[in-house]
XYZ file of C-alpha atoms in Angstrom:
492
model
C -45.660 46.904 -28.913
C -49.199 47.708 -30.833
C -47.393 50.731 -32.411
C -44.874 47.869 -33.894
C -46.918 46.318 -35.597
C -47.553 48.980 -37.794
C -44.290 49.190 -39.342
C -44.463 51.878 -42.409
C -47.752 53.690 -43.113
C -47.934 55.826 -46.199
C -51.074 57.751 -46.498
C -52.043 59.995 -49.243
C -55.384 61.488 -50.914
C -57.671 58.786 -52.234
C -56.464 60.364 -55.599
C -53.174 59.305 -55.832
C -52.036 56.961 -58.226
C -49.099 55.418 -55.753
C -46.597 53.162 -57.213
C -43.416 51.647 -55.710
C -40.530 49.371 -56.810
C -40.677 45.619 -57.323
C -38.185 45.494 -54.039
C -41.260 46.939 -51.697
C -43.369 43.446 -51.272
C -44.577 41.075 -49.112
C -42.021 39.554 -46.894
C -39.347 42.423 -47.473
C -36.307 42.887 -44.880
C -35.226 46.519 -43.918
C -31.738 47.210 -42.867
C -31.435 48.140 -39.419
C -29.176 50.640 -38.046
C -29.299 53.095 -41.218
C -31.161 55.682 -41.891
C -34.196 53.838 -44.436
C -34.885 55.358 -48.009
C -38.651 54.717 -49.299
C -39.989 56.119 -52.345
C -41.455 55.674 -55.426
C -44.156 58.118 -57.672
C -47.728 59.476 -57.096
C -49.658 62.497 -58.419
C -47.627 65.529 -59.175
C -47.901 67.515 -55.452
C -49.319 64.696 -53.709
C -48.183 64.484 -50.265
C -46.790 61.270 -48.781
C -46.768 60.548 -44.917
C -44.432 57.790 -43.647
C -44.908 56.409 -40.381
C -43.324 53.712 -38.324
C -43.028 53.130 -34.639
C -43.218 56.698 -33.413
C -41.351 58.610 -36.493
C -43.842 60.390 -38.790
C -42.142 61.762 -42.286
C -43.731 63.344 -44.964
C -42.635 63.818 -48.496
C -44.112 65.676 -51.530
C -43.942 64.744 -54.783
C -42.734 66.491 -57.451
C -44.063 67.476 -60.560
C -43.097 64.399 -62.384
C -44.972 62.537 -59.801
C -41.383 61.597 -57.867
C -41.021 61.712 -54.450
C -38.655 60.038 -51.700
C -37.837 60.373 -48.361
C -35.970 58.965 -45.898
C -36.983 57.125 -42.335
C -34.699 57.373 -39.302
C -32.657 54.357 -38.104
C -34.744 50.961 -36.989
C -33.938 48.213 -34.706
C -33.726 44.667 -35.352
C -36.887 42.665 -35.104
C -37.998 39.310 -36.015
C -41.913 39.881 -35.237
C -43.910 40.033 -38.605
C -44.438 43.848 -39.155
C -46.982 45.421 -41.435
C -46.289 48.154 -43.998
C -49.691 49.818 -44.754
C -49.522 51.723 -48.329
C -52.850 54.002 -49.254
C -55.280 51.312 -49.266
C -52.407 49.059 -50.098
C -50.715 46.569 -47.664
C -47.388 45.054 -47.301
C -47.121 42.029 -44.626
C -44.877 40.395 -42.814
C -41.418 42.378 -42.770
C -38.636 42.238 -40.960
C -35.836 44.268 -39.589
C -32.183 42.879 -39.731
C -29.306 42.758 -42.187
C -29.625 43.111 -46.289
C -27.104 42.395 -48.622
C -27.029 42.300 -52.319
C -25.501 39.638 -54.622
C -24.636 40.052 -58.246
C -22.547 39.000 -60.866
C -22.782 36.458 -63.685
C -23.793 32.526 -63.305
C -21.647 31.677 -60.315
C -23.953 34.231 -58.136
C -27.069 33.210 -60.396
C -26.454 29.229 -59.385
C -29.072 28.261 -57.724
C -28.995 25.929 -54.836
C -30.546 22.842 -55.964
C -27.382 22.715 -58.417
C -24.944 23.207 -55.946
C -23.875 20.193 -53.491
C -25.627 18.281 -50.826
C -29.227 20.224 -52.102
C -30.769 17.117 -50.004
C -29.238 18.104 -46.912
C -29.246 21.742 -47.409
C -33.323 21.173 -48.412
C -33.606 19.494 -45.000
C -32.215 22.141 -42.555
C -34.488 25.260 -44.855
C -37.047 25.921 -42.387
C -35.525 29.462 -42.094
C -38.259 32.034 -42.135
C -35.810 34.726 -41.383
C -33.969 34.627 -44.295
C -35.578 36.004 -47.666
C -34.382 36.882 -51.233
C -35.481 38.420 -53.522
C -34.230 37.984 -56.976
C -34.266 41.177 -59.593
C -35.970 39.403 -62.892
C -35.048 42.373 -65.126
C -32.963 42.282 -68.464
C -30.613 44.786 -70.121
C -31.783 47.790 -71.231
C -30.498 50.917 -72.523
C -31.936 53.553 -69.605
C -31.666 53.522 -66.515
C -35.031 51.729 -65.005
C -36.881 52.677 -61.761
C -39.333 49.821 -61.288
C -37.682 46.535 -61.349
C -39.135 43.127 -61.564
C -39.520 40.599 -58.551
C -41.156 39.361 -55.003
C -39.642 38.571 -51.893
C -39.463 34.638 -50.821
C -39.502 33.056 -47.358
C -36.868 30.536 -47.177
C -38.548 27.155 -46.533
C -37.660 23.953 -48.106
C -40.080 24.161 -50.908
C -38.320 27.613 -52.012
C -34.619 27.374 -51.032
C -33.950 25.833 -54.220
C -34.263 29.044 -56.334
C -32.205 30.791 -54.204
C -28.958 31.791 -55.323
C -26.577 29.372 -53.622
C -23.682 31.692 -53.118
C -25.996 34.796 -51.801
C -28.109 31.552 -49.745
C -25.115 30.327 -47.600
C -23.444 33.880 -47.436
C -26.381 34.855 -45.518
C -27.233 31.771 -43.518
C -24.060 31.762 -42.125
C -24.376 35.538 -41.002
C -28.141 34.376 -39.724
C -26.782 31.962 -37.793
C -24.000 33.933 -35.994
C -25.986 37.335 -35.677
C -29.415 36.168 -34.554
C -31.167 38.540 -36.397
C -33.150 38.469 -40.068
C -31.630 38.631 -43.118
C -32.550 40.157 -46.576
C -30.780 38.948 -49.752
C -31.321 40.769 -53.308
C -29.821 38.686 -56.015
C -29.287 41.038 -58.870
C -27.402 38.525 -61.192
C -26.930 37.084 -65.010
C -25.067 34.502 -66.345
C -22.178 35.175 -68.931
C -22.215 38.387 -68.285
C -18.887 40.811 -68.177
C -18.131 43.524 -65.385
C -18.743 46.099 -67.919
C -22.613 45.700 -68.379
C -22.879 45.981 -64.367
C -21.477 49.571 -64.261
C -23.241 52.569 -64.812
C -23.047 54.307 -68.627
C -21.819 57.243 -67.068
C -19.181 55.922 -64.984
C -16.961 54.114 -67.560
C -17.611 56.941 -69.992
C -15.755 59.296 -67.561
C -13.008 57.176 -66.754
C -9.828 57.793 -68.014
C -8.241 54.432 -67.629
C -10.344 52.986 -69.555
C -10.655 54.681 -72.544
C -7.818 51.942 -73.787
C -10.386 49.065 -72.696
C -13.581 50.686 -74.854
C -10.738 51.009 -78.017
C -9.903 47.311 -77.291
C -13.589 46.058 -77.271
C -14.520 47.908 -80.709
C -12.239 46.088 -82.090
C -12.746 42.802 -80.928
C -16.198 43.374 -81.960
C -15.564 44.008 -85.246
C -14.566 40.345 -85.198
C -17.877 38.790 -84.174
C -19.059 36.882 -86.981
C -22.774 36.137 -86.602
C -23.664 33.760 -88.830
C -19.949 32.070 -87.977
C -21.365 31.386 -84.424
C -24.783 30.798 -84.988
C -23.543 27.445 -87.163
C -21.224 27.081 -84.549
C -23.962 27.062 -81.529
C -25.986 24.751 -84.195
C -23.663 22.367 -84.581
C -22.831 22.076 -80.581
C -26.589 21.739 -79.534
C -27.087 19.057 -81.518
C -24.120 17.465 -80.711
C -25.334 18.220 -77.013
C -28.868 16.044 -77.252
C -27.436 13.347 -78.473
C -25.254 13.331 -75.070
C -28.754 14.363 -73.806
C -30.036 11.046 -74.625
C -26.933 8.875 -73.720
C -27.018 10.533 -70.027
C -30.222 9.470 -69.721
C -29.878 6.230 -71.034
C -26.778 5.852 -68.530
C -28.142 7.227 -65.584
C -25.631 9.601 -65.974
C -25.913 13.641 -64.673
C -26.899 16.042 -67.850
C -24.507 18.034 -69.396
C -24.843 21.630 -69.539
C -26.356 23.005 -72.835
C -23.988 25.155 -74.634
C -24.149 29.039 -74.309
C -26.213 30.691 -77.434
C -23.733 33.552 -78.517
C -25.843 35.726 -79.993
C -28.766 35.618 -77.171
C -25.995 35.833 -74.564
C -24.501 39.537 -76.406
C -28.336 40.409 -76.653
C -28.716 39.682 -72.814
C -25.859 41.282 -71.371
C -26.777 44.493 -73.198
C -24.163 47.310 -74.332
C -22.011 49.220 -71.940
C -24.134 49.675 -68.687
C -27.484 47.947 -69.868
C -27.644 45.051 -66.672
C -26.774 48.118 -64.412
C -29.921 49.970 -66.033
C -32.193 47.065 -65.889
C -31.090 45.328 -62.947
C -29.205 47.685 -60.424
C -30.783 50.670 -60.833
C -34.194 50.098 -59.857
C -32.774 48.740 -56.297
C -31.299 52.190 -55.574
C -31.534 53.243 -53.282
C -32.556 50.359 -50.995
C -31.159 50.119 -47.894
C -28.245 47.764 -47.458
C -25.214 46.689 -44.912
C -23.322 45.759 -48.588
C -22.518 44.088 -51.597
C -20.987 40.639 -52.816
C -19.633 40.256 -56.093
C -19.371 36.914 -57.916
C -17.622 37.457 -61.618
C -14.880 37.521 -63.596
C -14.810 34.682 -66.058
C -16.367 36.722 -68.730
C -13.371 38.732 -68.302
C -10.354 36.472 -68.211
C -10.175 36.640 -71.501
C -6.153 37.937 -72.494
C -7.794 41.276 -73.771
C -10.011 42.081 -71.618
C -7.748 40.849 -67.790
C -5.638 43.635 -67.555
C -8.434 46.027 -66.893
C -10.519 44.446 -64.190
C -9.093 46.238 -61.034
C -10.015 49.544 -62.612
C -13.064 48.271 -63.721
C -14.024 46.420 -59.938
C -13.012 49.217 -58.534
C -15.255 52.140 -60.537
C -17.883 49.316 -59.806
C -18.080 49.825 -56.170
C -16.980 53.576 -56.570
C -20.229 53.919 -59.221
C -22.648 51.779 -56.906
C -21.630 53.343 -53.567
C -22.031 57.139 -54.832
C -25.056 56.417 -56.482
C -26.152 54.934 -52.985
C -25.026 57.623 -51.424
C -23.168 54.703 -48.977
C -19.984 53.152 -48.587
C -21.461 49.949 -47.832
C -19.245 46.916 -47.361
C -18.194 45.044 -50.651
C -16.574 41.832 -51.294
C -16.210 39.646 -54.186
C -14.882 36.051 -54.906
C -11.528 35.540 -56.221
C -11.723 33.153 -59.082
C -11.333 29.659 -57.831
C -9.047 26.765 -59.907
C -10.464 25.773 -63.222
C -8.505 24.789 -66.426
C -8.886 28.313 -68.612
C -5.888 28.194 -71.815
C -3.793 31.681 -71.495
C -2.687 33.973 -69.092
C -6.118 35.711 -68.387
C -7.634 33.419 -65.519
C -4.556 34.168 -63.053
C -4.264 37.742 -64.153
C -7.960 38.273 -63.235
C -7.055 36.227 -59.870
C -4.278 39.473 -59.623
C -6.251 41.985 -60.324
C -8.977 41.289 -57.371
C -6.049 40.578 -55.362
C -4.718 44.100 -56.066
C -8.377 45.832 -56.120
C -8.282 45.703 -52.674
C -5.822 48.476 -52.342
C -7.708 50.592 -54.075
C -11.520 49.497 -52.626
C -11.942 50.710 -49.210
C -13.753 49.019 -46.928
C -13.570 45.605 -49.135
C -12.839 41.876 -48.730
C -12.396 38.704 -50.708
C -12.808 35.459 -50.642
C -10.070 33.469 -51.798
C -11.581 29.464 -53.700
C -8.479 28.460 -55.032
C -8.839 25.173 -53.598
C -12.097 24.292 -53.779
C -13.021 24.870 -58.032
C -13.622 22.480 -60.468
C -10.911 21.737 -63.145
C -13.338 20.616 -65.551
C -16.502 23.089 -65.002
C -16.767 26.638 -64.413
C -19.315 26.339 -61.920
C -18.431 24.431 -58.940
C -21.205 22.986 -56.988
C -19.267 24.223 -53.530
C -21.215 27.072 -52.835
C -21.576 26.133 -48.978
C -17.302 27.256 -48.196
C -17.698 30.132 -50.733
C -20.787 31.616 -49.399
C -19.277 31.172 -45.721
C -15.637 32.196 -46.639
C -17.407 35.901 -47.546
C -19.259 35.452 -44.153
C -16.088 35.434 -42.520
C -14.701 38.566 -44.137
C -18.171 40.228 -43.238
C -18.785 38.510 -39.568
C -14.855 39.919 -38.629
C -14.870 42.791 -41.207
C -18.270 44.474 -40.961
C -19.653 42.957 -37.641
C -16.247 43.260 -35.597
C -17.146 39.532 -34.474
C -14.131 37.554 -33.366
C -13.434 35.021 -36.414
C -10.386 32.480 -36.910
C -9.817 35.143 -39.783
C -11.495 37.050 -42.569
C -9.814 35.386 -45.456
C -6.594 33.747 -46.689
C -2.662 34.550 -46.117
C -2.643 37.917 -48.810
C 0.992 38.591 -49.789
C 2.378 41.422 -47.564
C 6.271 41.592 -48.358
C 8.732 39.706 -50.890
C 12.382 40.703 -49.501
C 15.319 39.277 -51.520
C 18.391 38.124 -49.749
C 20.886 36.262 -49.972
C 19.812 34.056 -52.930
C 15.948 34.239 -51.949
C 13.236 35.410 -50.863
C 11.606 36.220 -47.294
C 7.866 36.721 -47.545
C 5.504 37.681 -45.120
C 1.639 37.987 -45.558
C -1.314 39.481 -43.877
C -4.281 36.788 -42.044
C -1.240 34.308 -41.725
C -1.740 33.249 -38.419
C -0.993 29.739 -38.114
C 0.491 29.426 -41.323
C 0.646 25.854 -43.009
C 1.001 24.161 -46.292
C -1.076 21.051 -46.973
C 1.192 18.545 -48.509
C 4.145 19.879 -50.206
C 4.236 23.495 -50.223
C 4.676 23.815 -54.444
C 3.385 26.167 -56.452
C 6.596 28.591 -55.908
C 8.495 30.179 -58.661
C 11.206 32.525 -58.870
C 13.214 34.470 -61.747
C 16.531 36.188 -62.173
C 17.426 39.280 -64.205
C 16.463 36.733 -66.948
C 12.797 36.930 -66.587
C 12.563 33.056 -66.775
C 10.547 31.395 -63.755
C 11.913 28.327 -62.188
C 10.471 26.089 -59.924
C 11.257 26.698 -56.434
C 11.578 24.834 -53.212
C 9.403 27.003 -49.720
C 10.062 26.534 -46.027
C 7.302 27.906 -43.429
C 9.192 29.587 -40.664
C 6.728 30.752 -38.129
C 4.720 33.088 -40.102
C 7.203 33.558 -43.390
C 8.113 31.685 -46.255
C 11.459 31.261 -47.210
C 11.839 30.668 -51.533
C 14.408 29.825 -53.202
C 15.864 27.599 -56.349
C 19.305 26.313 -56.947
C 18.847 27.376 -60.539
C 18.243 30.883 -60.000
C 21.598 32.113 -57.277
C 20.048 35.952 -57.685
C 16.184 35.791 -57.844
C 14.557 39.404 -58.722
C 10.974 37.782 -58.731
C 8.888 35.524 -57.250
C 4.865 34.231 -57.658
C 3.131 31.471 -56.355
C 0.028 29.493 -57.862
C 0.400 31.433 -61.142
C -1.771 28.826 -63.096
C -5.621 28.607 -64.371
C -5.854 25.263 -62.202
C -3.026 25.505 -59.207
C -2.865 23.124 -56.420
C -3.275 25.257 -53.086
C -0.527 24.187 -50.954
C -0.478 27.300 -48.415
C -3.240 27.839 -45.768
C -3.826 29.951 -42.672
C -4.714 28.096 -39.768
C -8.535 28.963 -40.309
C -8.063 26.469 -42.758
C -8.457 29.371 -45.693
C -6.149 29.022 -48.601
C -3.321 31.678 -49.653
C -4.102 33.810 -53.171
C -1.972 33.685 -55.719
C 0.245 36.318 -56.042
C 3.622 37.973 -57.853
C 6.384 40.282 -56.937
């Protein structure tokens, strides 16, 4: 047990000027179960000895000062390790699951703005759950050090904790007994395209049409247009400021600055320079993705599966791991155009082309009125489900929502069947069904559950070619698996 307590010892000549990422501090959680990357730079040629429990490793470093190396598998272990660095120390870490959450401001919400932060203060004496949150910005290379500390969940700290990443993982705490890491790697406003690699979009094909179609929306960016613009709505924002206050009213939200928010976000790449590479290549069980508003705009929709899907392609290779990745479809919310269900589509179809993915369908539990809904608590446990069944092999009601399997037209309409459908229920009226003939026009259309179909059809349409359901910004969800988990939207 002595030798435990001694969890990573790197030793090296007095000379060496040893550095290691942000992500190696106090409090830290190791993955268990994989093999465990360390490194970081020293002297050019210095050697570097890793040992833990038994396994001694040793690494040189190059002569750029580099050097890396890679420890064998560890087990699960609550007790308070130590990780012993030159003269250097690292204390308390743990052994158990990591994950990483990023995204824009839905996976940067913190806790105390999501609901029932009272409650959820109360139950935070969870020293086995940590996060630590990457405090980098954009920038045009590819950084190695990263910015942040690991935190001990307690109620004094839980509040900073991204909600969505927060109940993901106490949910998987709670079920798997064992610690849990969380990196939140996030930034509000923020498009898919600043989270992938440079490299990665510049050698896709499919989206050499999406780079044309961003120059020129560019070219339209007036900045002196919308810094009057963002004038003009902050001041019309104190005076509802002072009115709140003066009604005991909740604050509004200050309006988004344009300009700082293209400055933040960085060009093509720049949050995956700042904020994603310095992590790699941590060990991790996987990734959850929270984003897609900054992309539902008409121009940009279209493109998000291939874009989701070179995200997770880009991250795993450069990981050298295909981890587990899931992201959250996005939930109902009052968005003008056709981009916010065509995003909802694309995620829908990404996971045909994703392996080893999952999603967590929130169509019933947004906020018409605000793009961040303070339910974190059933989004963050929804993507525990898809990981506790998923990744874990637990037994779970299910992993997510009814997903469309089959849309069979007969005899004036349409049989469809769908995957995770057992149980299969509406909640009220089952609306939300449309169908179209040769015509192209959608009706409205009247649904049946039978067992574990659903039978469409409308009087107006006697030969439908094509049906969807919930194709909205702001649906009502009206179908639901018996887990209680609502059906995404889909077309055929």
């Amino acid at each position: 047990m002595k030798s435990l307590l001694s969890l990573l010892l790197l030793t090296l000549p007095a000379s060496a000027a040893l550095t290691l990422p942000a992500v190696f501090s106090d409090h830290l959680v190791l993955q268990s179960g994989k093999p465990v990357p360390v490194w970081g730079t020293a002297d050019a040629n210095a050697e570097v000895v890793v040992s833990i429990a038994g396994q001694k490793k040793t690494a040189k470093a190059d002569a750029e000062g580099k050097w890396s190396l890679k420890l064998d598998p560890l087990t699960a272990s609550a007790e308070p390790q130590t990780l012993a660095i030159g003269d250097k120390t690292i204390n308390d870490v743990l052994v158990g699951e990591v994950w990483l959450g990023s995204g824009q401001s839905n996976m940067a919400m913190t806790v105390q703005s999501s609901n029932d932060f009272e409650g959820t203060k109360a139950a935070a004496n969870l020293p086995q759950i940590r996060m630590f949150t990457e405090g980098s910005g954009a920038n045009a290379t590819a950084q190695t050090q990263g910015k942040g500390a690991w935190v001990v969940c307690s109620p004094e700290t839980v509040g900073r904790f991204s909600a969505t990443a927060f109940f993901f993982g106490r949910t998987l705490h709670a079920e798997l007994k064992t610690p849990v890491g969380l990196i939140n790697s996030s930034v509000g406003g923020t498009p898919i395209e600043s989270w992938i690699s440079p490299e990665a979009q510049q050698a896709s094909e499919e989206l050499k049409p999406f780079f044309a179609t961003m120059k020129q929306e560019d070219a339209k960016f007036d900045e002196a247009k919308a810094k009057a613009l963002y004038e003009k709505q902050v001041a019309k924002w104190t005076g509802d400021v002072k009115k709140a206050k003066a009604d005991g009213k909740p604050l509004p939200r200050k309006p988004r600055d344009p300009i700082a928010t293209r400055e933040k976000k960085g060009n093509f790449g720049g949050l995956f320079n700042g904020k994603i590479a310095p992590l790699i290549p941590y060990a991790i069980r996987g990734a959850i993705w929270y984003q897609g508003e900054a992309n539902s705009p008409d121009a940009k929709a279209p493109f998000y599966q291939h874009q989701l899907t070179l995200l997770a392609k880009d991250w795993r290779t450069r990981w050298n791991d295909e981890f587990a990745f899931a992201w959250v479809q996005l939930p109902n919310f009052t968005r003008a155009g056709e981009g916010w269900p065509l995003v909802r589509e694309q995620m829908l179809n990404a996971l045909s082309t994703i392996p080893n993915s999952g999603m967590a369908i929130t169509l019933d539990i947004g906020d018409p009125k605000d793009i961040h809904p303070k339910n974190k608590q059933d989004v963050g446990y929804r993507l525990a489900q898809w990981a506790l069944g998923a990744v874990y092999q637990k037994d779970v009601p299910a992993i997510c929502g009814p997903l469309i399997d089959t849309a069979t037209a007969k005899g004036g309409e349409f049989v469809l069947t769908f995957k995770h459908a057992k149980g299969l229920q509406a909640k009220g009226d089952l609306t939300g069904f449309e169908v179209a003939g040769a015509d192209g026009q959608w009706q409205p259309a009247e649904a049946k559950i039978e067992s574990e179909t659903v039978i469409v059809s409308a009087k107006a349409v006697a030969e439908p070619k094509s049906v969807r359901y919930a194709w909205k910004d702001n649906p009502t969800a009206t179908l639901f698996n018996g887990a209680g988990m609502p059906a995404s939207p889909f077309r055929r």
